[in-house]
Short mmCIF file of N, CA and C in Angstrom, two decimals:
data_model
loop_
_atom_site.label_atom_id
_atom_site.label_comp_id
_atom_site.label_asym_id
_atom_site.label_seq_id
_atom_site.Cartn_x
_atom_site.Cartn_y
_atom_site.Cartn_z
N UNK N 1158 27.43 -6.69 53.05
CA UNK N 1158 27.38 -6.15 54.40
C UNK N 1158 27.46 -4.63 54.40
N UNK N 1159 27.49 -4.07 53.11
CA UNK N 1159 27.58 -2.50 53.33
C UNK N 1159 28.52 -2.07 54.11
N UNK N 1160 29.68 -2.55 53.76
CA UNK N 1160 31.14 -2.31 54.28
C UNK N 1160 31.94 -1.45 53.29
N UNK N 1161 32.45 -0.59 53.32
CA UNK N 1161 33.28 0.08 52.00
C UNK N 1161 34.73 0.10 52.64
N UNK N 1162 35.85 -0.23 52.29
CA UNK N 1162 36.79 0.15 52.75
C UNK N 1162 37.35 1.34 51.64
N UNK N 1163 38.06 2.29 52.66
CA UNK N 1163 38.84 3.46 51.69
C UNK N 1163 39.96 3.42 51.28
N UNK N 1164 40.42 3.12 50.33
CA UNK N 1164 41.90 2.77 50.64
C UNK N 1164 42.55 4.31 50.04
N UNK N 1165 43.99 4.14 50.47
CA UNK N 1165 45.68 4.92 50.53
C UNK N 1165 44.85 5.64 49.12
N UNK N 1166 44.96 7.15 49.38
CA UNK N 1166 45.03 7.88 47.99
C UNK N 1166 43.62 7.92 47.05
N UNK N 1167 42.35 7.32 48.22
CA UNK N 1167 41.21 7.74 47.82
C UNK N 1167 40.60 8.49 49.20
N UNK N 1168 40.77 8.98 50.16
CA UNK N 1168 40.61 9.58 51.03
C UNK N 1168 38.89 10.84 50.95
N UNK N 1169 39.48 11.23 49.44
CA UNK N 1169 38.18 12.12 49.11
C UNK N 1169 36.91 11.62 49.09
N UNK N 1170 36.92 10.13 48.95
CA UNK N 1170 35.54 9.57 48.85
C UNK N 1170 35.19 9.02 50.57
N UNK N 1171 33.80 9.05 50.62
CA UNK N 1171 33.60 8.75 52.06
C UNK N 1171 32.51 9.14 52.44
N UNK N 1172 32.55 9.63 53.98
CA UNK N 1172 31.21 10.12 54.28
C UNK N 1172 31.47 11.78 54.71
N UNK N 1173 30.64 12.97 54.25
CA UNK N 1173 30.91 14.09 54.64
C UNK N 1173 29.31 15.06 55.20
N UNK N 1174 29.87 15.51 56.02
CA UNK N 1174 28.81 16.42 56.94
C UNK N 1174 29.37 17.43 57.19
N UNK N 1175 27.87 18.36 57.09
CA UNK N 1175 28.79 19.73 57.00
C UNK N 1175 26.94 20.51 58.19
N UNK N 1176 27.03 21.45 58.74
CA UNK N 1176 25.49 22.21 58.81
C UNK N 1176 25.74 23.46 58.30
N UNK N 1177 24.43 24.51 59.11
CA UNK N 1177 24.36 26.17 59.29
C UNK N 1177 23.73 26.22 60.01
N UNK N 1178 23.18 27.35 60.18
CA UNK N 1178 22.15 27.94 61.36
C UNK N 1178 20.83 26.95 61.93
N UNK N 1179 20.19 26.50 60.71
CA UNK N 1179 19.42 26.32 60.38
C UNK N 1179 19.31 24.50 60.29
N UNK N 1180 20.46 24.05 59.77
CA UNK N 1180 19.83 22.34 59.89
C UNK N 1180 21.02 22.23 58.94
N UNK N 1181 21.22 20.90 58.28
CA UNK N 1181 22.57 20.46 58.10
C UNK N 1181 22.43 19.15 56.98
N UNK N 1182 23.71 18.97 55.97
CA UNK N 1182 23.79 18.14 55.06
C UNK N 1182 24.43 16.91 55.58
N UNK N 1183 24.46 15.75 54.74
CA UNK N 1183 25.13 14.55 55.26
C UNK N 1183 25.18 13.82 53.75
N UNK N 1184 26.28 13.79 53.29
CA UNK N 1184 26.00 13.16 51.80
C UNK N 1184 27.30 12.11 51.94
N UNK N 1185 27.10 11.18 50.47
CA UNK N 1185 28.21 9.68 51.08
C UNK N 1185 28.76 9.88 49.28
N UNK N 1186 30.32 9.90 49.21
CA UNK N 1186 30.56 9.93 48.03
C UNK N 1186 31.24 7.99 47.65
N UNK N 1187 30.31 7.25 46.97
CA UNK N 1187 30.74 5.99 46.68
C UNK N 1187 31.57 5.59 45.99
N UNK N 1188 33.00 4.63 46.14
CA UNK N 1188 33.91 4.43 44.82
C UNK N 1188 33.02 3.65 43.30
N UNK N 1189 31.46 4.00 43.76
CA UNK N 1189 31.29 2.93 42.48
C UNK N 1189 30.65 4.48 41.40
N UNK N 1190 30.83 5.89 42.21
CA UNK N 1190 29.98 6.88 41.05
C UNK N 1190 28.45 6.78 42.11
N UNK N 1191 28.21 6.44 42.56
CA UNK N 1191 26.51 6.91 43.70
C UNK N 1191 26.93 7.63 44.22
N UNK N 1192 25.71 8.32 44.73
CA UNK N 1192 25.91 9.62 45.48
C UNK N 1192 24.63 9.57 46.47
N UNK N 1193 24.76 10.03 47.87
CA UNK N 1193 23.33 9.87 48.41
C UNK N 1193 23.35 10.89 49.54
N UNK N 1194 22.60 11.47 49.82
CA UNK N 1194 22.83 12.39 50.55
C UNK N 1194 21.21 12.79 52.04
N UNK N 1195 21.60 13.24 52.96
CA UNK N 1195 19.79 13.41 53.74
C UNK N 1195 20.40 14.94 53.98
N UNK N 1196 19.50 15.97 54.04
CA UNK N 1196 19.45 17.22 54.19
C UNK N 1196 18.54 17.46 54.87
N UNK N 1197 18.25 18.23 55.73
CA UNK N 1197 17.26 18.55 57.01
C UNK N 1197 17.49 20.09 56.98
N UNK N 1198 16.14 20.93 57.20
CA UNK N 1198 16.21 21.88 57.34
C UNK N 1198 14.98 22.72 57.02
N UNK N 1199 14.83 24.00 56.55
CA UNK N 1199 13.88 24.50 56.00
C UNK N 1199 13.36 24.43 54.93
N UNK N 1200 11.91 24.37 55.08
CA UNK N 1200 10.82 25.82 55.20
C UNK N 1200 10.89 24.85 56.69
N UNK N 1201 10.76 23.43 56.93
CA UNK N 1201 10.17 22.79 58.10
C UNK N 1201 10.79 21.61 59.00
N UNK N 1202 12.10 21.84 58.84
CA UNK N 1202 12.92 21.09 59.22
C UNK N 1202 13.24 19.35 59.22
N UNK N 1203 12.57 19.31 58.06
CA UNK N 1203 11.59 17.91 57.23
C UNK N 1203 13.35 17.65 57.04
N UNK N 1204 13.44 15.82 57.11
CA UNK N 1204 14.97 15.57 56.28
C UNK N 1204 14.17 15.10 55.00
N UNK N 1205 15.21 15.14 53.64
CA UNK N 1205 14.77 14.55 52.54
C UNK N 1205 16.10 13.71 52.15
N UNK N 1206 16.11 13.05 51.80
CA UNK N 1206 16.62 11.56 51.63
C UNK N 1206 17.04 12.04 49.86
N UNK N 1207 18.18 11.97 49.46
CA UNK N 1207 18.29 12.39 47.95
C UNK N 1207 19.30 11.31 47.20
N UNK N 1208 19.12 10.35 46.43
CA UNK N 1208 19.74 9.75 45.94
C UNK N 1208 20.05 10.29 44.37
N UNK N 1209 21.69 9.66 43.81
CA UNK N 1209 21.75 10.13 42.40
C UNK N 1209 22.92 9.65 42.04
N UNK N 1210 24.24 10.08 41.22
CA UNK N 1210 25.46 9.99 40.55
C UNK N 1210 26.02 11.01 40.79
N UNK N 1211 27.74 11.22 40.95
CA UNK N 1211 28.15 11.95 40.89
C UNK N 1211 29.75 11.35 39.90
N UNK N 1212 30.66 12.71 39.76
CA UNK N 1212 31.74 12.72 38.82
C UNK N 1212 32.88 14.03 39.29
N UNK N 1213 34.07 13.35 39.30
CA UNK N 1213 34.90 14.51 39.84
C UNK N 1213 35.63 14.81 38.48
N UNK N 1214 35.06 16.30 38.26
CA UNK N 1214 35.67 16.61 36.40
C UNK N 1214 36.92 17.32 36.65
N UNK N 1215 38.09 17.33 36.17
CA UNK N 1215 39.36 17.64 35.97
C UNK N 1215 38.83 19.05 35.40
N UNK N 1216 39.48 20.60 35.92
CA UNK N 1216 39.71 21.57 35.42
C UNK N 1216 40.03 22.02 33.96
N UNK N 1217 40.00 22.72 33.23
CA UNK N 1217 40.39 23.44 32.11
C UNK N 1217 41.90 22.77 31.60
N UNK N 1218 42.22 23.72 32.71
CA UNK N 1218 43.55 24.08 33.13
C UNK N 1218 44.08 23.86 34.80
N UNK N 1219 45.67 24.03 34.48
CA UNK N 1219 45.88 24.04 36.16
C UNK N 1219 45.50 25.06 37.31
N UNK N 1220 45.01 26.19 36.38
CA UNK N 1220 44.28 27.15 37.52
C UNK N 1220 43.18 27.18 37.94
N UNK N 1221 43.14 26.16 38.03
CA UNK N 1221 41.47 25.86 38.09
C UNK N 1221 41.53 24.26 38.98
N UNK N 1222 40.63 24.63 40.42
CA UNK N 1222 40.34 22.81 41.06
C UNK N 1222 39.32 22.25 40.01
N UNK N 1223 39.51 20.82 40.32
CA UNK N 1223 38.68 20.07 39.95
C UNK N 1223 37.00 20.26 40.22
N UNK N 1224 36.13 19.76 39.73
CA UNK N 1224 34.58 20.10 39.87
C UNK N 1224 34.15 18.89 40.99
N UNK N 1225 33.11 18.94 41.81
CA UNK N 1225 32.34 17.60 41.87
C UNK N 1225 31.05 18.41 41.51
N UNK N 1226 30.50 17.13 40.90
CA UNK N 1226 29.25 17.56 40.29
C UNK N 1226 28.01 16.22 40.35
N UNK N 1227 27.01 16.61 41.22
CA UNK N 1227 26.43 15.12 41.86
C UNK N 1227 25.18 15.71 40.87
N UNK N 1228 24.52 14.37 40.44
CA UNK N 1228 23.33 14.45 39.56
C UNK N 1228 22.16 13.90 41.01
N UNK N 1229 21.05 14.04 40.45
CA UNK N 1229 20.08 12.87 41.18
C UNK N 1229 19.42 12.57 40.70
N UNK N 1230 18.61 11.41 40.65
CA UNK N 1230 17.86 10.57 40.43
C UNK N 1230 16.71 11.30 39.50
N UNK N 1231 16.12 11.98 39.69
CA UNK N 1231 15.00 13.07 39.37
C UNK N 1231 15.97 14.09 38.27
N UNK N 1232 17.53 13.45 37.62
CA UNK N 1232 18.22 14.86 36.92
C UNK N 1232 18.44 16.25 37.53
N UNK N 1233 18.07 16.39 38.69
CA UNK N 1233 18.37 17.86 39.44
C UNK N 1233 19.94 17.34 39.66
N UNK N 1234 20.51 19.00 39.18
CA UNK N 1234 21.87 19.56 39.52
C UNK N 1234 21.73 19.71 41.12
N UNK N 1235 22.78 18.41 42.10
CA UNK N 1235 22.50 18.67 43.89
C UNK N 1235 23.83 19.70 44.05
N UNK N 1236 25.28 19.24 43.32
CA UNK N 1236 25.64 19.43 43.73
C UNK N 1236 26.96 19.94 42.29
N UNK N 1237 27.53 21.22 42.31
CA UNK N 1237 28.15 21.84 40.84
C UNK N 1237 29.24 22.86 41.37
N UNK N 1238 30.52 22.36 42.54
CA UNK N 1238 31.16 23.17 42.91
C UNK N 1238 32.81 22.65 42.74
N UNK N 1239 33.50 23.76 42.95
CA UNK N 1239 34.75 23.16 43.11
C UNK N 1239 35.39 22.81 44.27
N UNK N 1240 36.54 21.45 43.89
CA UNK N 1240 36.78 20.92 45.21
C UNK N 1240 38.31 21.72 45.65
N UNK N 1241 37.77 22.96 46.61
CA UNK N 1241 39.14 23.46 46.67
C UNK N 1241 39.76 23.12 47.83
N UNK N 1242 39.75 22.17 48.32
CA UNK N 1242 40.79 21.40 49.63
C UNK N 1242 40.09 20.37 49.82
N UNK N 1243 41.31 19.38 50.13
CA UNK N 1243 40.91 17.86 51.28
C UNK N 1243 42.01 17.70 52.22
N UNK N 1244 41.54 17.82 53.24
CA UNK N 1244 42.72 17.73 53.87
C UNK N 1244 43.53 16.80 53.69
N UNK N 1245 44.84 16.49 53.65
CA UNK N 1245 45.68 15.31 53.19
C UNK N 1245 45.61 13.97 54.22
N UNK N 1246 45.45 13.18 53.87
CA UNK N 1246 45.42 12.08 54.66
C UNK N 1246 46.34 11.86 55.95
N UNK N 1247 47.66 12.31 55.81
CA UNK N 1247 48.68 11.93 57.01
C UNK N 1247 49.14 13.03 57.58
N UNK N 1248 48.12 14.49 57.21
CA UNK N 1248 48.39 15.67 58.16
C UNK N 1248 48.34 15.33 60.11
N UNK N 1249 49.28 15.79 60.54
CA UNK N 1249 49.69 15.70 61.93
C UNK N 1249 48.96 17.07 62.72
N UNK N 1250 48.93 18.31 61.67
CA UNK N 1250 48.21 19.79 62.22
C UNK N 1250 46.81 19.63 62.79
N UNK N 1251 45.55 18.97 61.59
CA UNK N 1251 44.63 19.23 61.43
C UNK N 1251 44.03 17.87 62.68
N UNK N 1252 42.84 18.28 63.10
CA UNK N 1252 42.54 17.13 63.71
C UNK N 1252 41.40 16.22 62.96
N UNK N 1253 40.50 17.12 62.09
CA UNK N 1253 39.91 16.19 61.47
C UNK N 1253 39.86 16.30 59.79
N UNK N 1254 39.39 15.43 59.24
CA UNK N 1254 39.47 15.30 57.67
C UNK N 1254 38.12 16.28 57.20
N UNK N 1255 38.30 17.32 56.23
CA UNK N 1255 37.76 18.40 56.11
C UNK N 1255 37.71 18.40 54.29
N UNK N 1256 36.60 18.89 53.90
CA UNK N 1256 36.67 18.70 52.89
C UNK N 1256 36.09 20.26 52.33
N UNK N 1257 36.44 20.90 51.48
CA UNK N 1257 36.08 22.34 51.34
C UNK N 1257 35.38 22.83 49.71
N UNK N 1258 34.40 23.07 49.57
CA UNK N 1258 34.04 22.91 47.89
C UNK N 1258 33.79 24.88 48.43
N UNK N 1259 34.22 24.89 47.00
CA UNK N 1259 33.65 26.37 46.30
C UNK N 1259 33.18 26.37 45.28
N UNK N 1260 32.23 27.48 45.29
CA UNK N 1260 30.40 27.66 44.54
C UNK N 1260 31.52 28.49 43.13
N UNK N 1261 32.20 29.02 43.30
CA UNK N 1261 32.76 29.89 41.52
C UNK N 1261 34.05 29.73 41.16
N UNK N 1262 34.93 29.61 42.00
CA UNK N 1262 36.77 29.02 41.81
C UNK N 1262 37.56 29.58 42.76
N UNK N 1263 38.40 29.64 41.86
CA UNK N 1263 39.91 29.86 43.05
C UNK N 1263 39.97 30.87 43.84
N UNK N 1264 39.65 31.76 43.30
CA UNK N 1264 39.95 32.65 43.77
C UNK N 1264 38.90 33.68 44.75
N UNK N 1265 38.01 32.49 44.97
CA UNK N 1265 36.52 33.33 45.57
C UNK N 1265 36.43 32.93 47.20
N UNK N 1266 36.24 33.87 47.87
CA UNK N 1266 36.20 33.65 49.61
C UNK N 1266 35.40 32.84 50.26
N UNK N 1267 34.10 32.45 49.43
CA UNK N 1267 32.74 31.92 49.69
C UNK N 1267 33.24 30.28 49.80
N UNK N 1268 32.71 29.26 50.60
CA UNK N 1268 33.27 27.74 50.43
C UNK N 1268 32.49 27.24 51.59
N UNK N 1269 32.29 26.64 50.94
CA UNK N 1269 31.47 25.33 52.25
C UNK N 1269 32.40 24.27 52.58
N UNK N 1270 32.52 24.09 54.04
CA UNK N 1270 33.37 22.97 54.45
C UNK N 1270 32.71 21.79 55.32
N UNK N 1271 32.86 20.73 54.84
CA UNK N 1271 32.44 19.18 55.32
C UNK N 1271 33.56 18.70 56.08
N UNK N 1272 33.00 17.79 56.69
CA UNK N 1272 34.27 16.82 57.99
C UNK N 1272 33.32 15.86 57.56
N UNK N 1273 34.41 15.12 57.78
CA UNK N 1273 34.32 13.84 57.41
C UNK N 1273 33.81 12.75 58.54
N UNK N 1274 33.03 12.19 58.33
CA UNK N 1274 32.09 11.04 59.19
C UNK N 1274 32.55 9.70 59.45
N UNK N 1275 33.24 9.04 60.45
CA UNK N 1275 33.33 7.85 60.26
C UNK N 1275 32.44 7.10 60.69
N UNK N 1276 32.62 5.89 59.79
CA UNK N 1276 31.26 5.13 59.59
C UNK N 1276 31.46 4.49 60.66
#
């Protein structure tokens, strides 16, 4: 039935959407390792439909977040950033579940942030 339930302390996996100016991502991280994602936008505001694998790689070290790193189907690198926030599951502050990757590490200002989609 294409039902996934999330359970306690996997929170990071799910559905995440994020846009820009211009048109907007929608990718689904699966507990089985799939990865699938539709992206809409330019040169023509065409969506493309991107299926593949992904892997959340453990840092060096502790100064360093973890990676996600989504393959696709075709071997193109979609996705090679770090995961520097999720919002915690039983935060009372935040109103929605937010997910934040950065393009070089810790210490860099640049980050794309996703909210989370319920299915």
């Amino acid at each position: 039935m294409d039902i996934e339930v999330v359970r306690d302390g996997e929170e990071h996996l799910g559905n995440w959407a994020g846009n820009w100016p211009k048109g907007w991502i929608f990718f689904r991280l699966h507990r089985d390792g799939i990865f699938s994602a539709k992206i809409a936008g330019p040169p023509h505001g065409d969506t493309i439909q991107v299926n593949g694998s992904y892997d959340i790689v453990a840092g060096n070290n502790t100064a360093y977040y973890p990676r996600l790193i989504a393959v696709g189907d075709k071997k193109d690198t979609l996705f090679n950033y770090f995961i520097a926030y999720i919002t915690p599951y039983d935060t009372k502050v935040e109103k929605v579940d937010k997910l934040v990757l950065s393009p070089t590490g810790i210490y860099d200002t640049v980050s794309y942030t996703f909210y989370c989609v319920k299915p």
